[in-house]
PDB file of C-alpha atoms in Angstrom:
ATOM      1  CA  ALA A   1       0.355  -0.273  -0.424  1.00  0.00           C
ATOM      2  CA  ARG A   2       0.911   3.286  -0.405  1.00  0.00           C
ATOM      3  CA  ARG A   3      -0.247   6.797   1.147  1.00  0.00           C
ATOM      4  CA  ALA A   4      -1.141   9.591  -0.682  1.00  0.00           C
ATOM      5  CA  ASP A   5      -2.658  12.823   0.854  1.00  0.00           C
ATOM      6  CA  MET A   6      -5.594  13.390  -2.064  1.00  0.00           C
ATOM      7  CA  SER A   7      -5.928  16.733  -2.121  1.00  0.00           C
ATOM      8  CA  LYS A   8      -3.056  17.603  -3.581  1.00  0.00           C
ATOM      9  CA  GLU A   9      -2.505  17.745  -6.900  1.00  0.00           C
ATOM     10  CA  ASP A  10       0.534  16.026  -7.317  1.00  0.00           C
ATOM     11  CA  ASP A  11       0.066  12.680  -4.805  1.00  0.00           C
ATOM     12  CA  VAL A  12      -2.724  12.027  -6.859  1.00  0.00           C
ATOM     13  CA  HIS A  13      -0.810  11.817 -10.099  1.00  0.00           C
ATOM     14  CA  GLU A  14       2.125  10.162  -7.856  1.00  0.00           C
ATOM     15  CA  LEU A  15      -0.075   7.517  -6.422  1.00  0.00           C
ATOM     16  CA  TRP A  16      -0.829   6.557  -9.736  1.00  0.00           C
ATOM     17  CA  GLU A  17       1.780   6.796 -11.312  1.00  0.00           C
ATOM     18  CA  TRP A  18       3.419   4.143  -8.641  1.00  0.00           C
ATOM     19  CA  SER A  19       0.138   2.240  -9.303  1.00  0.00           C
ATOM     20  CA  VAL A  20       0.927   1.446 -13.139  1.00  0.00           C
ATOM     21  CA  ALA A  21       4.639   0.899 -12.342  1.00  0.00           C
ATOM     22  CA  GLU A  22       3.942  -1.616  -9.298  1.00  0.00           C
ATOM     23  CA  PHE A  23       1.855  -3.330 -11.060  1.00  0.00           C
ATOM     24  CA  GLY A  24       1.904  -3.121 -14.525  1.00  0.00           C
ATOM     25  CA  HIS A  25      -2.129  -2.195 -15.479  1.00  0.00           C
ATOM     26  CA  VAL A  26      -4.956  -0.980 -13.181  1.00  0.00           C
ATOM     27  CA  ASP A  27      -7.952  -2.578 -13.861  1.00  0.00           C
ATOM     28  CA  ALA A  28     -10.306  -0.795 -11.501  1.00  0.00           C
ATOM     29  CA  VAL A  29     -10.489   2.806  -9.443  1.00  0.00           C
ATOM     30  CA  ILE A  30     -12.727   3.016  -6.180  1.00  0.00           C
ATOM     31  CA  ASN A  31     -12.818   6.488  -5.824  1.00  0.00           C
ATOM     32  CA  ASN A  32     -14.076   6.644  -2.297  1.00  0.00           C
ATOM     33  CA  ALA A  33     -12.271   9.807  -0.702  1.00  0.00           C
ATOM     34  CA  GLY A  34     -13.940  11.775   0.659  1.00  0.00           C
ATOM     35  CA  ILE A  35     -15.001  14.906   3.433  1.00  0.00           C
ATOM     36  CA  SER A  36     -19.015  15.323   4.786  1.00  0.00           C
ATOM     37  CA  PRO A  37     -18.070  19.071   6.622  1.00  0.00           C
ATOM     38  CA  ASN A  38     -21.084  20.733   8.772  1.00  0.00           C
ATOM     39  CA  GLY A  39     -22.392  23.693   7.212  1.00  0.00           C
ATOM     40  CA  THR A  40     -24.529  25.398   4.640  1.00  0.00           C
ATOM     41  CA  ILE A  41     -23.296  27.624   2.100  1.00  0.00           C
ATOM     42  CA  GLU A  42     -24.349  30.876   4.196  1.00  0.00           C
ATOM     43  CA  ASN A  43     -21.435  29.158   7.150  1.00  0.00           C
ATOM     44  CA  MET A  44     -19.572  27.326   5.814  1.00  0.00           C
ATOM     45  CA  ASN A  45     -15.717  28.061   6.701  1.00  0.00           C
ATOM     46  CA  TRP A  46     -14.480  29.019   3.180  1.00  0.00           C
ATOM     47  CA  ARG A  47     -11.568  26.504   3.275  1.00  0.00           C
ATOM     48  CA  HIS A  48     -13.865  23.403   4.210  1.00  0.00           C
ATOM     49  CA  PHE A  49     -15.751  24.520   1.214  1.00  0.00           C
ATOM     50  CA  HIS A  50     -12.983  24.509  -0.731  1.00  0.00           C
ATOM     51  CA  LEU A  51     -11.465  21.337   0.544  1.00  0.00           C
ATOM     52  CA  ALA A  52     -15.013  19.839   0.464  1.00  0.00           C
ATOM     53  CA  PHE A  53     -15.407  19.994  -3.754  1.00  0.00           C
ATOM     54  CA  GLN A  54     -11.153  19.167  -4.040  1.00  0.00           C
ATOM     55  CA  ILE A  55     -12.066  16.045  -2.135  1.00  0.00           C
ATOM     56  CA  ASN A  56     -15.121  14.737  -3.091  1.00  0.00           C
ATOM     57  CA  VAL A  57     -15.539  16.166  -7.216  1.00  0.00           C
ATOM     58  CA  ALA A  58     -12.340  17.669  -8.954  1.00  0.00           C
ATOM     59  CA  THR A  59      -9.536  14.470  -7.468  1.00  0.00           C
ATOM     60  CA  PRO A  60     -11.641  11.819  -8.783  1.00  0.00           C
ATOM     61  CA  ALA A  61     -12.562  13.620 -11.851  1.00  0.00           C
ATOM     62  CA  LEU A  62      -8.063  13.469 -12.096  1.00  0.00           C
ATOM     63  CA  LEU A  63      -7.775  10.177 -10.942  1.00  0.00           C
ATOM     64  CA  SER A  64     -11.005   9.089 -12.924  1.00  0.00           C
ATOM     65  CA  ARG A  65      -9.097  11.220 -16.176  1.00  0.00           C
ATOM     66  CA  LEU A  66      -5.999   9.251 -15.255  1.00  0.00           C
ATOM     67  CA  ALA A  67      -7.260   5.695 -14.838  1.00  0.00           C
ATOM     68  CA  ALA A  68      -8.815   6.936 -18.236  1.00  0.00           C
ATOM     69  CA  THR A  69      -6.522   7.063 -20.561  1.00  0.00           C
ATOM     70  CA  HIS A  70      -3.860   4.351 -19.000  1.00  0.00           C
ATOM     71  CA  MET A  71      -7.247   2.119 -18.832  1.00  0.00           C
ATOM     72  CA  ARG A  72      -8.541   2.643 -23.318  1.00  0.00           C
ATOM     73  CA  GLU A  73      -4.757   1.640 -24.260  1.00  0.00           C
ATOM     74  CA  ILE A  74      -5.662  -1.601 -22.183  1.00  0.00           C
ATOM     75  CA  GLY A  75      -8.877  -2.751 -23.279  1.00  0.00           C
ATOM     76  CA  GLY A  76     -11.491  -0.622 -20.697  1.00  0.00           C
ATOM     77  CA  GLY A  77     -11.501  -1.064 -16.968  1.00  0.00           C
ATOM     78  CA  ALA A  78     -14.557   0.131 -14.723  1.00  0.00           C
ATOM     79  CA  ILE A  79     -14.576   3.189 -12.123  1.00  0.00           C
ATOM     80  CA  VAL A  80     -16.824   3.267  -8.774  1.00  0.00           C
ATOM     81  CA  ASN A  81     -17.496   6.882  -7.493  1.00  0.00           C
ATOM     82  CA  VAL A  82     -18.547   6.557  -3.749  1.00  0.00           C
ATOM     83  CA  ALA A  83     -21.058   9.347  -3.651  1.00  0.00           C
ATOM     84  CA  SER A  84     -24.289   9.962  -1.406  1.00  0.00           C
ATOM     85  CA  THR A  85     -27.848   9.767  -0.628  1.00  0.00           C
ATOM     86  CA  HIS A  86     -27.083  13.071   0.712  1.00  0.00           C
ATOM     87  CA  GLY A  87     -26.208  13.861  -3.223  1.00  0.00           C
ATOM     88  CA  MET A  88     -29.501  13.201  -4.783  1.00  0.00           C
ATOM     89  CA  THR A  89     -31.769  15.057  -1.257  1.00  0.00           C
ATOM     90  CA  GLY A  90     -30.929  17.559   0.611  1.00  0.00           C
ATOM     91  CA  ILE A  91     -30.504  17.426   4.467  1.00  0.00           C
ATOM     92  CA  SER A  92     -30.212  20.115   6.367  1.00  0.00           C
ATOM     93  CA  GLY A  93     -26.932  22.192   7.596  1.00  0.00           C
ATOM     94  CA  ARG A  94     -24.973  19.700   4.812  1.00  0.00           C
ATOM     95  CA  SER A  95     -25.697  21.602   2.229  1.00  0.00           C
ATOM     96  CA  VAL A  96     -22.318  21.596   0.805  1.00  0.00           C
ATOM     97  CA  TYR A  97     -21.556  18.027   1.361  1.00  0.00           C
ATOM     98  CA  GLY A  98     -24.409  17.311  -0.564  1.00  0.00           C
ATOM     99  CA  ILE A  99     -23.981  20.073  -3.884  1.00  0.00           C
ATOM    100  CA  SER A 100     -20.265  18.211  -3.379  1.00  0.00           C
ATOM    101  CA  LYS A 101     -21.788  14.531  -4.020  1.00  0.00           C
ATOM    102  CA  GLY A 102     -24.483  15.719  -6.698  1.00  0.00           C
ATOM    103  CA  GLY A 103     -22.237  16.712  -8.488  1.00  0.00           C
ATOM    104  CA  LEU A 104     -19.978  12.917  -8.016  1.00  0.00           C
ATOM    105  CA  ILE A 105     -23.275  11.445  -9.074  1.00  0.00           C
ATOM    106  CA  GLN A 106     -23.380  13.779 -12.647  1.00  0.00           C
ATOM    107  CA  MET A 107     -19.840  13.516 -13.254  1.00  0.00           C
ATOM    108  CA  THR A 108     -20.455   9.927 -12.982  1.00  0.00           C
ATOM    109  CA  ARG A 109     -23.146  10.364 -15.831  1.00  0.00           C
ATOM    110  CA  MET A 110     -21.397  11.636 -18.247  1.00  0.00           C
ATOM    111  CA  LEU A 111     -18.095   9.546 -17.952  1.00  0.00           C
ATOM    112  CA  ALA A 112     -20.050   6.617 -18.264  1.00  0.00           C
ATOM    113  CA  ILE A 113     -21.976   8.160 -21.745  1.00  0.00           C
ATOM    114  CA  GLU A 114     -18.502  10.113 -22.533  1.00  0.00           C
ATOM    115  CA  TRP A 115     -16.468   6.615 -22.030  1.00  0.00           C
ATOM    116  CA  ALA A 116     -18.782   3.386 -22.854  1.00  0.00           C
ATOM    117  CA  GLU A 117     -17.438   3.534 -26.325  1.00  0.00           C
ATOM    118  CA  HIS A 118     -13.494   2.709 -24.542  1.00  0.00           C
ATOM    119  CA  GLY A 119     -15.210  -0.223 -22.409  1.00  0.00           C
ATOM    120  CA  ILE A 120     -14.506   1.986 -19.713  1.00  0.00           C
ATOM    121  CA  ARG A 121     -17.451   1.236 -17.361  1.00  0.00           C
ATOM    122  CA  VAL A 122     -18.687   3.945 -14.710  1.00  0.00           C
ATOM    123  CA  ASN A 123     -20.182   3.708 -11.572  1.00  0.00           C
ATOM    124  CA  ALA A 124     -21.572   4.960  -8.503  1.00  0.00           C
ATOM    125  CA  ILE A 125     -22.664   3.729  -4.968  1.00  0.00           C
ATOM    126  CA  ALA A 126     -24.421   6.441  -3.228  1.00  0.00           C
ATOM    127  CA  PRO A 127     -24.881   5.084   0.212  1.00  0.00           C
ATOM    128  CA  THR A 128     -26.300   6.641   3.154  1.00  0.00           C
ATOM    129  CA  THR A 129     -25.333   8.297   6.911  1.00  0.00           C
ATOM    130  CA  VAL A 130     -22.974   5.221   8.020  1.00  0.00           C
ATOM    131  CA  GLY A 131     -22.877   4.703  11.753  1.00  0.00           C
ATOM    132  CA  SER A 132     -19.497   6.577  12.766  1.00  0.00           C
ATOM    133  CA  ASP A 133     -18.408   8.199  15.830  1.00  0.00           C
ATOM    134  CA  GLY A 134     -18.832  12.018  14.045  1.00  0.00           C
ATOM    135  CA  SER A 135     -22.672  11.443  12.495  1.00  0.00           C
ATOM    136  CA  ARG A 136     -23.557  10.383  16.004  1.00  0.00           C
ATOM    137  CA  SER A 137     -22.602  13.008  17.513  1.00  0.00           C
ATOM    138  CA  GLY A 138     -23.738  15.517  15.049  1.00  0.00           C
ATOM    139  CA  ALA A 139     -19.922  16.984  14.983  1.00  0.00           C
ATOM    140  CA  SER A 140     -18.517  18.686  12.232  1.00  0.00           C
ATOM    141  CA  MET A 141     -16.041  15.869  11.199  1.00  0.00           C
ATOM    142  CA  ILE A 142     -14.110  14.824   8.171  1.00  0.00           C
ATOM    143  CA  ASP A 143     -14.143  11.080   8.533  1.00  0.00           C
ATOM    144  CA  GLY A 144     -13.900  11.743  12.760  1.00  0.00           C
ATOM    145  CA  CYS A 145     -11.866  14.366  12.981  1.00  0.00           C
ATOM    146  CA  ASP A 146     -13.280  17.820  13.950  1.00  0.00           C
ATOM    147  CA  VAL A 147     -12.920  20.527  11.399  1.00  0.00           C
ATOM    148  CA  GLY A 148     -13.064  23.005  13.525  1.00  0.00           C
ATOM    149  CA  CYS A 149      -9.355  21.716  15.565  1.00  0.00           C
ATOM    150  CA  ASP A 150      -6.730  23.427  14.428  1.00  0.00           C
ATOM    151  CA  THR A 151      -3.869  21.166  15.519  1.00  0.00           C
ATOM    152  CA  GLY A 152      -2.444  18.510  13.036  1.00  0.00           C
ATOM    153  CA  ARG A 153      -3.429  18.092   9.800  1.00  0.00           C
ATOM    154  CA  ARG A 154      -7.051  16.463   8.123  1.00  0.00           C
ATOM    155  CA  ALA A 155      -6.899  15.285   4.373  1.00  0.00           C
ATOM    156  CA  ALA A 156      -8.166  12.282   2.433  1.00  0.00           C
ATOM    157  CA  THR A 157      -5.230   9.711   1.716  1.00  0.00           C
ATOM    158  CA  GLY A 158      -5.283   7.472  -1.137  1.00  0.00           C
ATOM    159  CA  ALA A 159      -3.055   3.720  -1.857  1.00  0.00           C
ATOM    160  CA  ALA A 160      -3.127   1.050  -4.002  1.00  0.00           C
ATOM    161  CA  MET A 161      -4.015  -2.594  -3.737  1.00  0.00           C
ATOM    162  CA  ALA A 162      -2.820  -5.289  -5.447  1.00  0.00           C
ATOM    163  CA  GLY A 163      -6.064  -6.756  -6.986  1.00  0.00           C
ATOM    164  CA  GLY A 164      -6.157 -10.167  -9.251  1.00  0.00           C
ATOM    165  CA  ASP A 165      -2.890 -11.120 -11.147  1.00  0.00           C
ATOM    166  CA  ARG A 166      -1.130  -8.758 -12.169  1.00  0.00           C
ATOM    167  CA  CYS A 167      -3.638  -5.531 -11.708  1.00  0.00           C
ATOM    168  CA  ALA A 168      -4.015  -2.706  -9.176  1.00  0.00           C
ATOM    169  CA  VAL A 169      -7.027  -1.379  -7.542  1.00  0.00           C
ATOM    170  CA  ILE A 170      -6.156   2.084  -6.691  1.00  0.00           C
ATOM    171  CA  ALA A 171      -8.759   2.952  -3.479  1.00  0.00           C
ATOM    172  CA  ALA A 172      -9.171   6.288  -2.059  1.00  0.00           C
ATOM    173  CA  SER A 173     -10.909   7.220   1.501  1.00  0.00           C
ATOM    174  CA  ALA A 174     -10.422  10.049   4.484  1.00  0.00           C
ATOM    175  CA  ARG A 175      -8.269   9.701   6.697  1.00  0.00           C
ATOM    176  CA  CYS A 176      -6.693  11.524   9.938  1.00  0.00           C
ATOM    177  CA  CYS A 177      -3.396  12.806   9.661  1.00  0.00           C
ATOM    178  CA  SER A 178      -1.165  15.073  11.204  1.00  0.00           C
ATOM    179  CA  ARG A 179       1.615  15.975   9.583  1.00  0.00           C
TER     180      ARG A 179
END
């Protein structure tokens, strides 16, 4: 496994390049990185607003773009985006999260249409609220990390993992990191 800060474009590129070099080819990408800051458009810390769109929309777009170029060369592949039911329905106090996951859902639709002819399947799953310490407490959390806290660095990380015969699956998830 290899870690990368999914909020940083250079880290995403390095993770992709390492994965292809390590495993020879990548058959599947699971875009699972996500952050869920509490707040509405009116009261959201603007830094958290931008970070939500970076992690929930822009990073999956970048990783999907890198994957699509590679998957065309190997004859196809699969990309799965982990969205949320909040991207299709609203929940009070979580507008930024819902809007960003809605963007991820629409991106999934568009890429599925554009890349189907190349044998690249693009799908999304949309789980509902997952029981975690953060969701149960209603705190402003990014995967268990208090985004209001000024200590430590919160970031989404990615990991490349071997799977199958000489292939790789890249999975990314939110983690709390101190750097």
